[in-house]
Amino acid sequence: MLPGSEEKVFTIMQRYQDSQLYRIRHSTAHVMAQAVLEKFPEAKIAIGPPIEDGFYYDFDLPRPLTEEDQVEIEKRMREIIREGHEFIRREVSAKEARALFKGQPYKLELIDGLERGGVDEYGEKTDEPVVISTYRQDTFEDLCRGPHVANTREINPDAINITFKAPAGAYWRGDENREMLTRIYGTAWQTPEQLAEYLELLEEAKKRDHRRIGQEIGLFTFSQLVGKGLPLWKPKGAVLRDLLERFLRDVQLSRGYEPILTPHIARVRLFETSGHYPYYKDSQYSPFEVEGELFMLKPMNCPHHIQIYKDELRSYRDLPVRYAEFGTVYRYEKSGELHGLTRVRGFTQDDAHIFCTPEQLEEEFLKVADLVEFILNSVGLTDFRARVGIRDPESDKYVGEDEGWEHATQAIIACADKRGLDYTVEEGEAAFYGPKLDYIIRDALKREWQISTIQVDYNLPARFELEYVGEDNERHRPIMIHRALYGSMERFVAVMIEHFAGAFPAWLSPVQVVMIPVADRHLDYAREVAAQLRDAGLRVEVDDSAGRMGGKIRSATTQKIPWMLIVGDRDIEKSAVSVRLRSGEDLGAMHVADFITQASHIVETKALQLA
RNA sequence: GCCACCCUAGCUCAAUCGGCAGAGCAAACGCUUCGUAAGCGUUAGGUUAAGGGUUCAACUCCCUUGGGUGGCUCCA
C-alpha cells in the first residue's frame, strides 16, 4: 500500500547513516562523553546519537552545566581528538555488558532492552536480531551499534563546536514522566569552513527571527496582562494580515467558496458529538457554565460549519458545498511550548469545509490542491513539497471505521499522484478523523514549515449524520474535505517575516512608500504627491519628523519600506520624485505619474522584485 | 508542564567583590534646511518584572509568583 516515496525518505536517511559525516558526529559524541566523564566522574551517561547538523549526548550531571564548563569540555575534546585514539569495536554478551556498565543505570536499562530484543539502544524498534556491541576510544567505552571513524584523527578538531547552543533539558527516552537529563548539543563538520558556514546560517536565522523583526517594524506585540500566547496585532501587522486574508477571500469567491461566520464558543455537547472533546481534552480549555449548560472555547471550526450544512436538506444538485471562514480557535498549549507567533493559544485559521459526494471527491480534492499551489506561489513561497499523513497503526487516537480511512487514504494518494506531487507518506501524521495531504514549504534559509493542509474525512459526516438526497431520491452520506491554505494566520505571518526577513513584496508591505523631503520647504510637495499616490491605491506615509534626509532614509530602510521617494527643488521643478529602493538602489528621478504606473503594476502583479 | 538560563527607561544594553542606577536609540522642545543609511543641543523618562527574606547596606545573595529564552514533551 505504501508507494515508492517512503522508500525515498528511507534512502536519504540511509545515505546519511552511511556517510563519513555521520561517523564523525557519532564519534565526536563519544569523545564529548569521555570529556564530560573526566570532568564529572559521577555523571551518568544516557545516549548520544548523531542528528541533523550535529549530535547530542544526554547526561545525568551532579550540577547544572555552565558556559565555562562547556568551554572546558570542548577544549578537552580537541585534545582527545588530537591524541589520535582508535575506535575499537567488540561484541559482548548481556552479562559482560552489565558488568562493564555497572553503576550506569541508563546503560543497564538499554542492555535490558537489547537483551529482550526488538529494540535498539535508542529505543527504536528493529526487526533484526540485536547484537550487543561496544566502541572504545582512549579510556571511554560506550554501548553502541556504531558506526564510527577508525581513529579520532578523522575528526577535524577545528570543525567541532559544543558551545554554540546552551545545554538543554531532555527527558530520558523522551518520556515526560521519566528523569530529566542534561543534553549537550554539538555540531561537527569535515572542515572549519563548513562549521563557519553553519554558524553563519544560525546567525542569519537569528536576524530573521520573526519576534525580533515583528518588534522592529511594529507588526505585533504581547502583553503580560492579556496573557502569554495571545498576540496583539498592531496596525501594520493588521494591515499585512488583512491583505493576506483579502487576497484569499477574493480567490475563494471566484472558486465557488461561500463565506460563513461562526461564534468562538459552543456547547460542550457539540464537541462531544464531533469527538474532539474526549480525544483532545488535554489541549482544550476548561468548559464554563452558562445557565446550567456547559460551554467551551472552540478548538476547531468544523463542528460549527457542519451545523450550517445541517440547517438545510441538501440535494446532490447543491453539492459540493464549500464553506470558508477565517475562524479563530483556542487551544491549550503548555507554557513551555509557546513560541512567538508560531505556537500560540488563540489563532485564526483560514478554514474551509467542502461537503461533496463520493463521485466528486477526487475532483474537489484536486481543485483544492490547485488552489493551495496557486496561493503559495502567489505569496512567494515557491519551494514546497507534500506529505501524506496516514494513521499510526499502533495508536488508538483515531475515530471511525477502517473502511473510511482506507478510502480516504487511497483517494489522497491517487490525487497526489495525479498532480505529480513530490510527496512522502508518513505514519502518525493523520488528523484524528482522517488522513491528510500537507504542504511543507522551504523558506529562504531552507527551513521547512508545514503550511497548507487538505484532509479527507468520512468520520465527522457519520458522527453528525450528515445527508444529502441523491438522484435516486435516497439519503446518502457526503464526504468532507477540511482544508487550510495559510494554516494559521499567526504562524503564516511568522513564516513570511522570516522568509522575507521583513522585506515583504510590495503588495504585502504595510507601508509601501515613504515620502522624504530634502528640506522642510518641500513638505507641501511631498504631501501633494502622497495624496496622488494614495488616490492610486498605494499605502504611503510622509516623513515629516525633525531629522535630516539621511536619517529618514536610514529609518525607512530599517523599516523595510519598499520605495523611498526623495523630493527636493529639482523634483518639484519637473513634477518628479527621486526613487530609492530599500535595497539601497537609486533609480533616479522619474515623473510622479510614471512612478505610479510602475509601482501600481508591481503591486497588482504581486511581483517579488521592486524594479 | 519539565530542565537550564534571563528580566534594569518605550527599544537595545552598562553598572568590578553587596556600597550614590547609567549610555545609545526613540520621545518632547529648540537650533539647523541640508540631495541618497544616523546634523547639533536641551529636557523628560526608573518602586531595577512583582512580592517576601538575609544584611548597616540588595540591580547584585535566597525564596515565591509573573513574563521571556534555549531545549524536552506536545502540536487535532
PDB file of N, CA, C and O in Angstrom, chain A residues 152-214:
ATOM      1  N   THR A 152      40.291   8.873  16.006  1.00  0.00           N
ATOM      2  CA  THR A 152      39.827  10.249  16.256  1.00  0.00           C
ATOM      3  C   THR A 152      40.500  11.247  15.320  1.00  0.00           C
ATOM      4  O   THR A 152      40.006  12.362  15.152  1.00  0.00           O
ATOM      5  N   ARG A 153      41.627  10.847  14.716  1.00  0.00           N
ATOM      6  CA  ARG A 153      42.289  11.759  13.773  1.00  0.00           C
ATOM      7  C   ARG A 153      41.399  12.103  12.580  1.00  0.00           C
ATOM      8  O   ARG A 153      41.640  13.093  11.894  1.00  0.00           O
ATOM      9  N   GLU A 154      40.392  11.269  12.331  1.00  0.00           N
ATOM     10  CA  GLU A 154      39.487  11.565  11.206  1.00  0.00           C
ATOM     11  C   GLU A 154      38.540  12.716  11.534  1.00  0.00           C
ATOM     12  O   GLU A 154      37.826  13.208  10.676  1.00  0.00           O
ATOM     13  N   ILE A 155      38.503  13.094  12.819  1.00  0.00           N
ATOM     14  CA  ILE A 155      37.680  14.242  13.206  1.00  0.00           C
ATOM     15  C   ILE A 155      38.558  15.476  13.121  1.00  0.00           C
ATOM     16  O   ILE A 155      39.694  15.468  13.591  1.00  0.00           O
ATOM     17  N   ASN A 156      38.042  16.533  12.513  1.00  0.00           N
ATOM     18  CA  ASN A 156      38.805  17.780  12.457  1.00  0.00           C
ATOM     19  C   ASN A 156      38.525  18.574  13.735  1.00  0.00           C
ATOM     20  O   ASN A 156      37.405  19.038  13.936  1.00  0.00           O
ATOM     21  N   PRO A 157      39.510  18.719  14.623  1.00  0.00           N
ATOM     22  CA  PRO A 157      39.260  19.384  15.904  1.00  0.00           C
ATOM     23  C   PRO A 157      38.820  20.838  15.730  1.00  0.00           C
ATOM     24  O   PRO A 157      38.236  21.419  16.652  1.00  0.00           O
ATOM     25  N   ASP A 158      39.093  21.420  14.581  1.00  0.00           N
ATOM     26  CA  ASP A 158      38.687  22.817  14.369  1.00  0.00           C
ATOM     27  C   ASP A 158      37.339  22.919  13.681  1.00  0.00           C
ATOM     28  O   ASP A 158      36.886  24.006  13.348  1.00  0.00           O
ATOM     29  N   ALA A 159      36.696  21.785  13.469  1.00  0.00           N
ATOM     30  CA  ALA A 159      35.381  21.809  12.821  1.00  0.00           C
ATOM     31  C   ALA A 159      34.308  21.284  13.762  1.00  0.00           C
ATOM     32  O   ALA A 159      33.242  20.867  13.333  1.00  0.00           O
ATOM     33  N   ILE A 160      34.623  21.280  15.072  1.00  0.00           N
ATOM     34  CA  ILE A 160      33.604  20.866  16.047  1.00  0.00           C
ATOM     35  C   ILE A 160      33.274  22.028  16.976  1.00  0.00           C
ATOM     36  O   ILE A 160      34.077  22.945  17.139  1.00  0.00           O
ATOM     37  N   ASN A 161      32.099  21.981  17.562  1.00  0.00           N
ATOM     38  CA  ASN A 161      31.679  23.050  18.465  1.00  0.00           C
ATOM     39  C   ASN A 161      30.537  22.538  19.337  1.00  0.00           C
ATOM     40  O   ASN A 161      29.567  21.973  18.829  1.00  0.00           O
ATOM     41  N   ILE A 162      30.695  22.713  20.649  1.00  0.00           N
ATOM     42  CA  ILE A 162      29.565  22.368  21.519  1.00  0.00           C
ATOM     43  C   ILE A 162      29.070  23.581  22.297  1.00  0.00           C
ATOM     44  O   ILE A 162      28.140  23.492  23.078  1.00  0.00           O
ATOM     45  N   THR A 163      29.705  24.732  22.087  1.00  0.00           N
ATOM     46  CA  THR A 163      29.332  25.921  22.862  1.00  0.00           C
ATOM     47  C   THR A 163      28.323  26.795  22.135  1.00  0.00           C
ATOM     48  O   THR A 163      27.872  27.792  22.661  1.00  0.00           O
ATOM     49  N   PHE A 164      27.961  26.401  20.905  1.00  0.00           N
ATOM     50  CA  PHE A 164      27.070  27.259  20.121  1.00  0.00           C
ATOM     51  C   PHE A 164      25.642  27.210  20.654  1.00  0.00           C
ATOM     52  O   PHE A 164      24.816  28.042  20.306  1.00  0.00           O
ATOM     53  N   LYS A 165      25.353  26.240  21.466  1.00  0.00           N
ATOM     54  CA  LYS A 165      23.993  26.079  21.958  1.00  0.00           C
ATOM     55  C   LYS A 165      24.042  25.826  23.459  1.00  0.00           C
ATOM     56  O   LYS A 165      24.911  25.085  23.921  1.00  0.00           O
ATOM     57  N   ALA A 166      23.129  26.417  24.208  1.00  0.00           N
ATOM     58  CA  ALA A 166      23.104  26.207  25.650  1.00  0.00           C
ATOM     59  C   ALA A 166      22.706  24.772  25.945  1.00  0.00           C
ATOM     60  O   ALA A 166      21.963  24.155  25.181  1.00  0.00           O
ATOM     61  N   PRO A 167      23.202  24.209  27.053  1.00  0.00           N
ATOM     62  CA  PRO A 167      22.765  22.880  27.433  1.00  0.00           C
ATOM     63  C   PRO A 167      21.252  22.894  27.674  1.00  0.00           C
ATOM     64  O   PRO A 167      20.709  23.910  28.083  1.00  0.00           O
ATOM     65  N   ALA A 168      20.604  21.767  27.425  1.00  0.00           N
ATOM     66  CA  ALA A 168      19.147  21.757  27.496  1.00  0.00           C
ATOM     67  C   ALA A 168      18.663  20.556  28.292  1.00  0.00           C
ATOM     68  O   ALA A 168      19.381  19.573  28.451  1.00  0.00           O
ATOM     69  N   GLY A 169      17.463  20.670  28.783  1.00  0.00           N
ATOM     70  CA  GLY A 169      16.869  19.534  29.477  1.00  0.00           C
ATOM     71  C   GLY A 169      16.227  18.596  28.473  1.00  0.00           C
ATOM     72  O   GLY A 169      15.729  19.026  27.449  1.00  0.00           O
ATOM     73  N   ALA A 170      16.268  17.323  28.741  1.00  0.00           N
ATOM     74  CA  ALA A 170      15.614  16.356  27.859  1.00  0.00           C
ATOM     75  C   ALA A 170      15.191  15.160  28.702  1.00  0.00           C
ATOM     76  O   ALA A 170      15.944  14.711  29.551  1.00  0.00           O
ATOM     77  N   TYR A 171      13.995  14.663  28.473  1.00  0.00           N
ATOM     78  CA  TYR A 171      13.522  13.509  29.235  1.00  0.00           C
ATOM     79  C   TYR A 171      14.224  12.242  28.784  1.00  0.00           C
ATOM     80  O   TYR A 171      14.468  12.049  27.590  1.00  0.00           O
ATOM     81  N   TRP A 172      14.529  11.405  29.741  1.00  0.00           N
ATOM     82  CA  TRP A 172      15.088  10.095  29.419  1.00  0.00           C
ATOM     83  C   TRP A 172      14.078   9.334  28.581  1.00  0.00           C
ATOM     84  O   TRP A 172      12.911   9.218  28.949  1.00  0.00           O
ATOM     85  N   ARG A 173      14.523   8.888  27.437  1.00  0.00           N
ATOM     86  CA  ARG A 173      13.700   8.161  26.470  1.00  0.00           C
ATOM     87  C   ARG A 173      12.520   8.983  25.981  1.00  0.00           C
ATOM     88  O   ARG A 173      11.490   8.434  25.575  1.00  0.00           O
ATOM     89  N   GLY A 174      12.673  10.303  26.056  1.00  0.00           N
ATOM     90  CA  GLY A 174      11.638  11.175  25.524  1.00  0.00           C
ATOM     91  C   GLY A 174      10.317  11.072  26.256  1.00  0.00           C
ATOM     92  O   GLY A 174       9.285  11.490  25.742  1.00  0.00           O
ATOM     93  N   ASP A 175      10.343  10.534  27.473  1.00  0.00           N
ATOM     94  CA  ASP A 175       9.104  10.323  28.205  1.00  0.00           C
ATOM     95  C   ASP A 175       9.002  11.361  29.313  1.00  0.00           C
ATOM     96  O   ASP A 175       9.838  11.425  30.209  1.00  0.00           O
ATOM     97  N   GLU A 176       7.934  12.174  29.252  1.00  0.00           N
ATOM     98  CA  GLU A 176       7.860  13.276  30.199  1.00  0.00           C
ATOM     99  C   GLU A 176       7.626  12.824  31.640  1.00  0.00           C
ATOM    100  O   GLU A 176       7.681  13.625  32.556  1.00  0.00           O
ATOM    101  N   ASN A 177       7.366  11.521  31.834  1.00  0.00           N
ATOM    102  CA  ASN A 177       7.218  11.023  33.197  1.00  0.00           C
ATOM    103  C   ASN A 177       8.531  10.506  33.771  1.00  0.00           C
ATOM    104  O   ASN A 177       8.583  10.072  34.919  1.00  0.00           O
ATOM    105  N   ARG A 178       9.576  10.519  32.930  1.00  0.00           N
ATOM    106  CA  ARG A 178      10.844   9.965  33.404  1.00  0.00           C
ATOM    107  C   ARG A 178      11.823  11.077  33.766  1.00  0.00           C
ATOM    108  O   ARG A 178      11.495  12.250  33.682  1.00  0.00           O
ATOM    109  N   GLU A 179      13.049  10.664  34.127  1.00  0.00           N
ATOM    110  CA  GLU A 179      14.050  11.616  34.592  1.00  0.00           C
ATOM    111  C   GLU A 179      14.346  12.685  33.552  1.00  0.00           C
ATOM    112  O   GLU A 179      14.351  12.420  32.356  1.00  0.00           O
ATOM    113  N   MET A 180      14.643  13.889  34.068  1.00  0.00           N
ATOM    114  CA  MET A 180      15.081  14.969  33.193  1.00  0.00           C
ATOM    115  C   MET A 180      16.601  14.971  33.176  1.00  0.00           C
ATOM    116  O   MET A 180      17.241  15.055  34.216  1.00  0.00           O
ATOM    117  N   LEU A 181      17.156  14.803  31.992  1.00  0.00           N
ATOM    118  CA  LEU A 181      18.612  14.744  31.858  1.00  0.00           C
ATOM    119  C   LEU A 181      19.126  16.061  31.272  1.00  0.00           C
ATOM    120  O   LEU A 181      18.342  16.898  30.823  1.00  0.00           O
ATOM    121  N   THR A 182      20.430  16.215  31.284  1.00  0.00           N
ATOM    122  CA  THR A 182      21.029  17.389  30.649  1.00  0.00           C
ATOM    123  C   THR A 182      21.544  16.981  29.281  1.00  0.00           C
ATOM    124  O   THR A 182      22.354  16.058  29.174  1.00  0.00           O
ATOM    125  N   ARG A 183      21.056  17.646  28.270  1.00  0.00           N
ATOM    126  CA  ARG A 183      21.501  17.330  26.913  1.00  0.00           C
ATOM    127  C   ARG A 183      22.498  18.385  26.456  1.00  0.00           C
ATOM    128  O   ARG A 183      22.227  19.581  26.528  1.00  0.00           O
ATOM    129  N   ILE A 184      23.659  17.930  26.011  1.00  0.00           N
ATOM    130  CA  ILE A 184      24.630  18.855  25.426  1.00  0.00           C
ATOM    131  C   ILE A 184      24.604  18.623  23.921  1.00  0.00           C
ATOM    132  O   ILE A 184      24.800  17.489  23.460  1.00  0.00           O
ATOM    133  N   TYR A 185      24.328  19.685  23.188  1.00  0.00           N
ATOM    134  CA  TYR A 185      24.328  19.589  21.731  1.00  0.00           C
ATOM    135  C   TYR A 185      25.697  19.957  21.199  1.00  0.00           C
ATOM    136  O   TYR A 185      26.386  20.822  21.752  1.00  0.00           O
ATOM    137  N   GLY A 186      26.087  19.296  20.141  1.00  0.00           N
ATOM    138  CA  GLY A 186      27.321  19.667  19.473  1.00  0.00           C
ATOM    139  C   GLY A 186      27.107  19.647  17.980  1.00  0.00           C
ATOM    140  O   GLY A 186      26.122  19.086  17.483  1.00  0.00           O
ATOM    141  N   THR A 187      28.020  20.297  17.257  1.00  0.00           N
ATOM    142  CA  THR A 187      27.946  20.199  15.815  1.00  0.00           C
ATOM    143  C   THR A 187      29.346  19.853  15.338  1.00  0.00           C
ATOM    144  O   THR A 187      30.336  20.242  15.961  1.00  0.00           O
ATOM    145  N   ALA A 188      29.426  19.067  14.296  1.00  0.00           N
ATOM    146  CA  ALA A 188      30.739  18.662  13.801  1.00  0.00           C
ATOM    147  C   ALA A 188      30.684  18.592  12.283  1.00  0.00           C
ATOM    148  O   ALA A 188      29.700  18.125  11.710  1.00  0.00           O
ATOM    149  N   TRP A 189      31.714  19.079  11.667  1.00  0.00           N
ATOM    150  CA  TRP A 189      31.784  19.117  10.210  1.00  0.00           C
ATOM    151  C   TRP A 189      33.127  18.606   9.760  1.00  0.00           C
ATOM    152  O   TRP A 189      33.994  18.315  10.577  1.00  0.00           O
ATOM    153  N   GLN A 190      33.288  18.534   8.428  1.00  0.00           N
ATOM    154  CA  GLN A 190      34.561  17.986   7.953  1.00  0.00           C
ATOM    155  C   GLN A 190      35.620  19.066   7.852  1.00  0.00           C
ATOM    156  O   GLN A 190      36.805  18.781   7.956  1.00  0.00           O
ATOM    157  N   THR A 191      35.190  20.313   7.637  1.00  0.00           N
ATOM    158  CA  THR A 191      36.168  21.393   7.541  1.00  0.00           C
ATOM    159  C   THR A 191      35.718  22.576   8.391  1.00  0.00           C
ATOM    160  O   THR A 191      34.525  22.757   8.620  1.00  0.00           O
ATOM    161  N   PRO A 192      36.672  23.392   8.864  1.00  0.00           N
ATOM    162  CA  PRO A 192      36.326  24.594   9.626  1.00  0.00           C
ATOM    163  C   PRO A 192      35.435  25.536   8.815  1.00  0.00           C
ATOM    164  O   PRO A 192      34.593  26.240   9.376  1.00  0.00           O
ATOM    165  N   GLU A 193      35.605  25.518   7.488  1.00  0.00           N
ATOM    166  CA  GLU A 193      34.792  26.395   6.641  1.00  0.00           C
ATOM    167  C   GLU A 193      33.322  25.985   6.723  1.00  0.00           C
ATOM    168  O   GLU A 193      32.432  26.835   6.796  1.00  0.00           O
ATOM    169  N   GLN A 194      33.080  24.669   6.709  1.00  0.00           N
ATOM    170  CA  GLN A 194      31.694  24.196   6.809  1.00  0.00           C
ATOM    171  C   GLN A 194      31.101  24.582   8.154  1.00  0.00           C
ATOM    172  O   GLN A 194      29.938  24.975   8.235  1.00  0.00           O
ATOM    173  N   LEU A 195      31.911  24.483   9.199  1.00  0.00           N
ATOM    174  CA  LEU A 195      31.439  24.876  10.528  1.00  0.00           C
ATOM    175  C   LEU A 195      31.079  26.352  10.540  1.00  0.00           C
ATOM    176  O   LEU A 195      30.009  26.743  11.012  1.00  0.00           O
ATOM    177  N   ALA A 196      31.967  27.179   9.981  1.00  0.00           N
ATOM    178  CA  ALA A 196      31.730  28.628   9.953  1.00  0.00           C
ATOM    179  C   ALA A 196      30.455  28.935   9.187  1.00  0.00           C
ATOM    180  O   ALA A 196      29.646  29.767   9.600  1.00  0.00           O
ATOM    181  N   GLU A 197      30.273  28.223   8.080  1.00  0.00           N
ATOM    182  CA  GLU A 197      29.091  28.440   7.252  1.00  0.00           C
ATOM    183  C   GLU A 197      27.810  28.107   8.038  1.00  0.00           C
ATOM    184  O   GLU A 197      26.826  28.832   7.995  1.00  0.00           O
ATOM    185  N   TYR A 198      27.890  26.992   8.778  1.00  0.00           N
ATOM    186  CA  TYR A 198      26.741  26.572   9.573  1.00  0.00           C
ATOM    187  C   TYR A 198      26.429  27.599  10.655  1.00  0.00           C
ATOM    188  O   TYR A 198      25.275  27.972  10.860  1.00  0.00           O
ATOM    189  N   LEU A 199      27.470  28.078  11.335  1.00  0.00           N
ATOM    190  CA  LEU A 199      27.254  29.051  12.400  1.00  0.00           C
ATOM    191  C   LEU A 199      26.703  30.360  11.840  1.00  0.00           C
ATOM    192  O   LEU A 199      25.887  31.030  12.472  1.00  0.00           O
ATOM    193  N   GLU A 200      27.152  30.701  10.618  1.00  0.00           N
ATOM    194  CA  GLU A 200      26.622  31.907   9.974  1.00  0.00           C
ATOM    195  C   GLU A 200      25.140  31.764   9.672  1.00  0.00           C
ATOM    196  O   GLU A 200      24.378  32.716   9.814  1.00  0.00           O
ATOM    197  N   LEU A 201      24.763  30.573   9.245  1.00  0.00           N
ATOM    198  CA  LEU A 201      23.354  30.323   8.939  1.00  0.00           C
ATOM    199  C   LEU A 201      22.509  30.511  10.201  1.00  0.00           C
ATOM    200  O   LEU A 201      21.417  31.088  10.159  1.00  0.00           O
ATOM    201  N   LEU A 202      23.028  30.053  11.341  1.00  0.00           N
ATOM    202  CA  LEU A 202      22.314  30.229  12.604  1.00  0.00           C
ATOM    203  C   LEU A 202      22.186  31.716  12.934  1.00  0.00           C
ATOM    204  O   LEU A 202      21.148  32.174  13.406  1.00  0.00           O
ATOM    205  N   GLU A 203      23.270  32.461  12.673  1.00  0.00           N
ATOM    206  CA  GLU A 203      23.251  33.911  12.893  1.00  0.00           C
ATOM    207  C   GLU A 203      22.167  34.561  12.045  1.00  0.00           C
ATOM    208  O   GLU A 203      21.401  35.398  12.506  1.00  0.00           O
ATOM    209  N   GLU A 204      22.138  34.154  10.765  1.00  0.00           N
ATOM    210  CA  GLU A 204      21.166  34.725   9.837  1.00  0.00           C
ATOM    211  C   GLU A 204      19.745  34.403  10.297  1.00  0.00           C
ATOM    212  O   GLU A 204      18.861  35.247  10.239  1.00  0.00           O
ATOM    213  N   ALA A 205      19.549  33.186  10.781  1.00  0.00           N
ATOM    214  CA  ALA A 205      18.228  32.799  11.262  1.00  0.00           C
ATOM    215  C   ALA A 205      17.829  33.667  12.452  1.00  0.00           C
ATOM    216  O   ALA A 205      16.681  34.071  12.595  1.00  0.00           O
ATOM    217  N   LYS A 206      18.798  33.974  13.301  1.00  0.00           N
ATOM    218  CA  LYS A 206      18.553  34.814  14.463  1.00  0.00           C
ATOM    219  C   LYS A 206      18.124  36.209  14.020  1.00  0.00           C
ATOM    220  O   LYS A 206      17.218  36.798  14.587  1.00  0.00           O
ATOM    221  N   LYS A 207      18.819  36.718  12.994  1.00  0.00           N
ATOM    222  CA  LYS A 207      18.497  38.057  12.495  1.00  0.00           C
ATOM    223  C   LYS A 207      17.093  38.091  11.912  1.00  0.00           C
ATOM    224  O   LYS A 207      16.441  39.121  11.927  1.00  0.00           O
ATOM    225  N   ARG A 208      16.674  36.957  11.335  1.00  0.00           N
ATOM    226  CA  ARG A 208      15.367  36.929  10.688  1.00  0.00           C
ATOM    227  C   ARG A 208      14.258  36.540  11.639  1.00  0.00           C
ATOM    228  O   ARG A 208      13.106  36.458  11.235  1.00  0.00           O
ATOM    229  N   ASP A 209      14.577  36.262  12.872  1.00  0.00           N
ATOM    230  CA  ASP A 209      13.584  35.809  13.844  1.00  0.00           C
ATOM    231  C   ASP A 209      12.353  36.719  13.812  1.00  0.00           C
ATOM    232  O   ASP A 209      12.467  37.934  13.987  1.00  0.00           O
ATOM    233  N   HIS A 210      11.196  36.136  13.591  1.00  0.00           N
ATOM    234  CA  HIS A 210      10.000  36.972  13.413  1.00  0.00           C
ATOM    235  C   HIS A 210       9.672  37.764  14.670  1.00  0.00           C
ATOM    236  O   HIS A 210       9.049  38.822  14.594  1.00  0.00           O
ATOM    237  N   ARG A 211      10.104  37.269  15.833  1.00  0.00           N
ATOM    238  CA  ARG A 211       9.800  38.002  17.057  1.00  0.00           C
ATOM    239  C   ARG A 211      10.587  39.295  17.083  1.00  0.00           C
ATOM    240  O   ARG A 211      10.091  40.342  17.492  1.00  0.00           O
ATOM    241  N   ARG A 212      11.842  39.217  16.642  1.00  0.00           N
ATOM    242  CA  ARG A 212      12.691  40.397  16.604  1.00  0.00           C
ATOM    243  C   ARG A 212      12.204  41.379  15.531  1.00  0.00           C
ATOM    244  O   ARG A 212      12.005  42.567  15.798  1.00  0.00           O
ATOM    245  N   ILE A 213      11.987  40.859  14.312  1.00  0.00           N
ATOM    246  CA  ILE A 213      11.571  41.746  13.222  1.00  0.00           C
ATOM    247  C   ILE A 213      10.179  42.301  13.488  1.00  0.00           C
ATOM    248  O   ILE A 213       9.908  43.474  13.221  1.00  0.00           O
ATOM    249  N   GLY A 214       9.322  41.484  14.044  1.00  0.00           N
ATOM    250  CA  GLY A 214       7.971  41.941  14.350  1.00  0.00           C
ATOM    251  C   GLY A 214       7.982  43.126  15.294  1.00  0.00           C
ATOM    252  O   GLY A 214       7.168  44.046  15.183  1.00  0.00           O
TER     253      GLY A 214
END
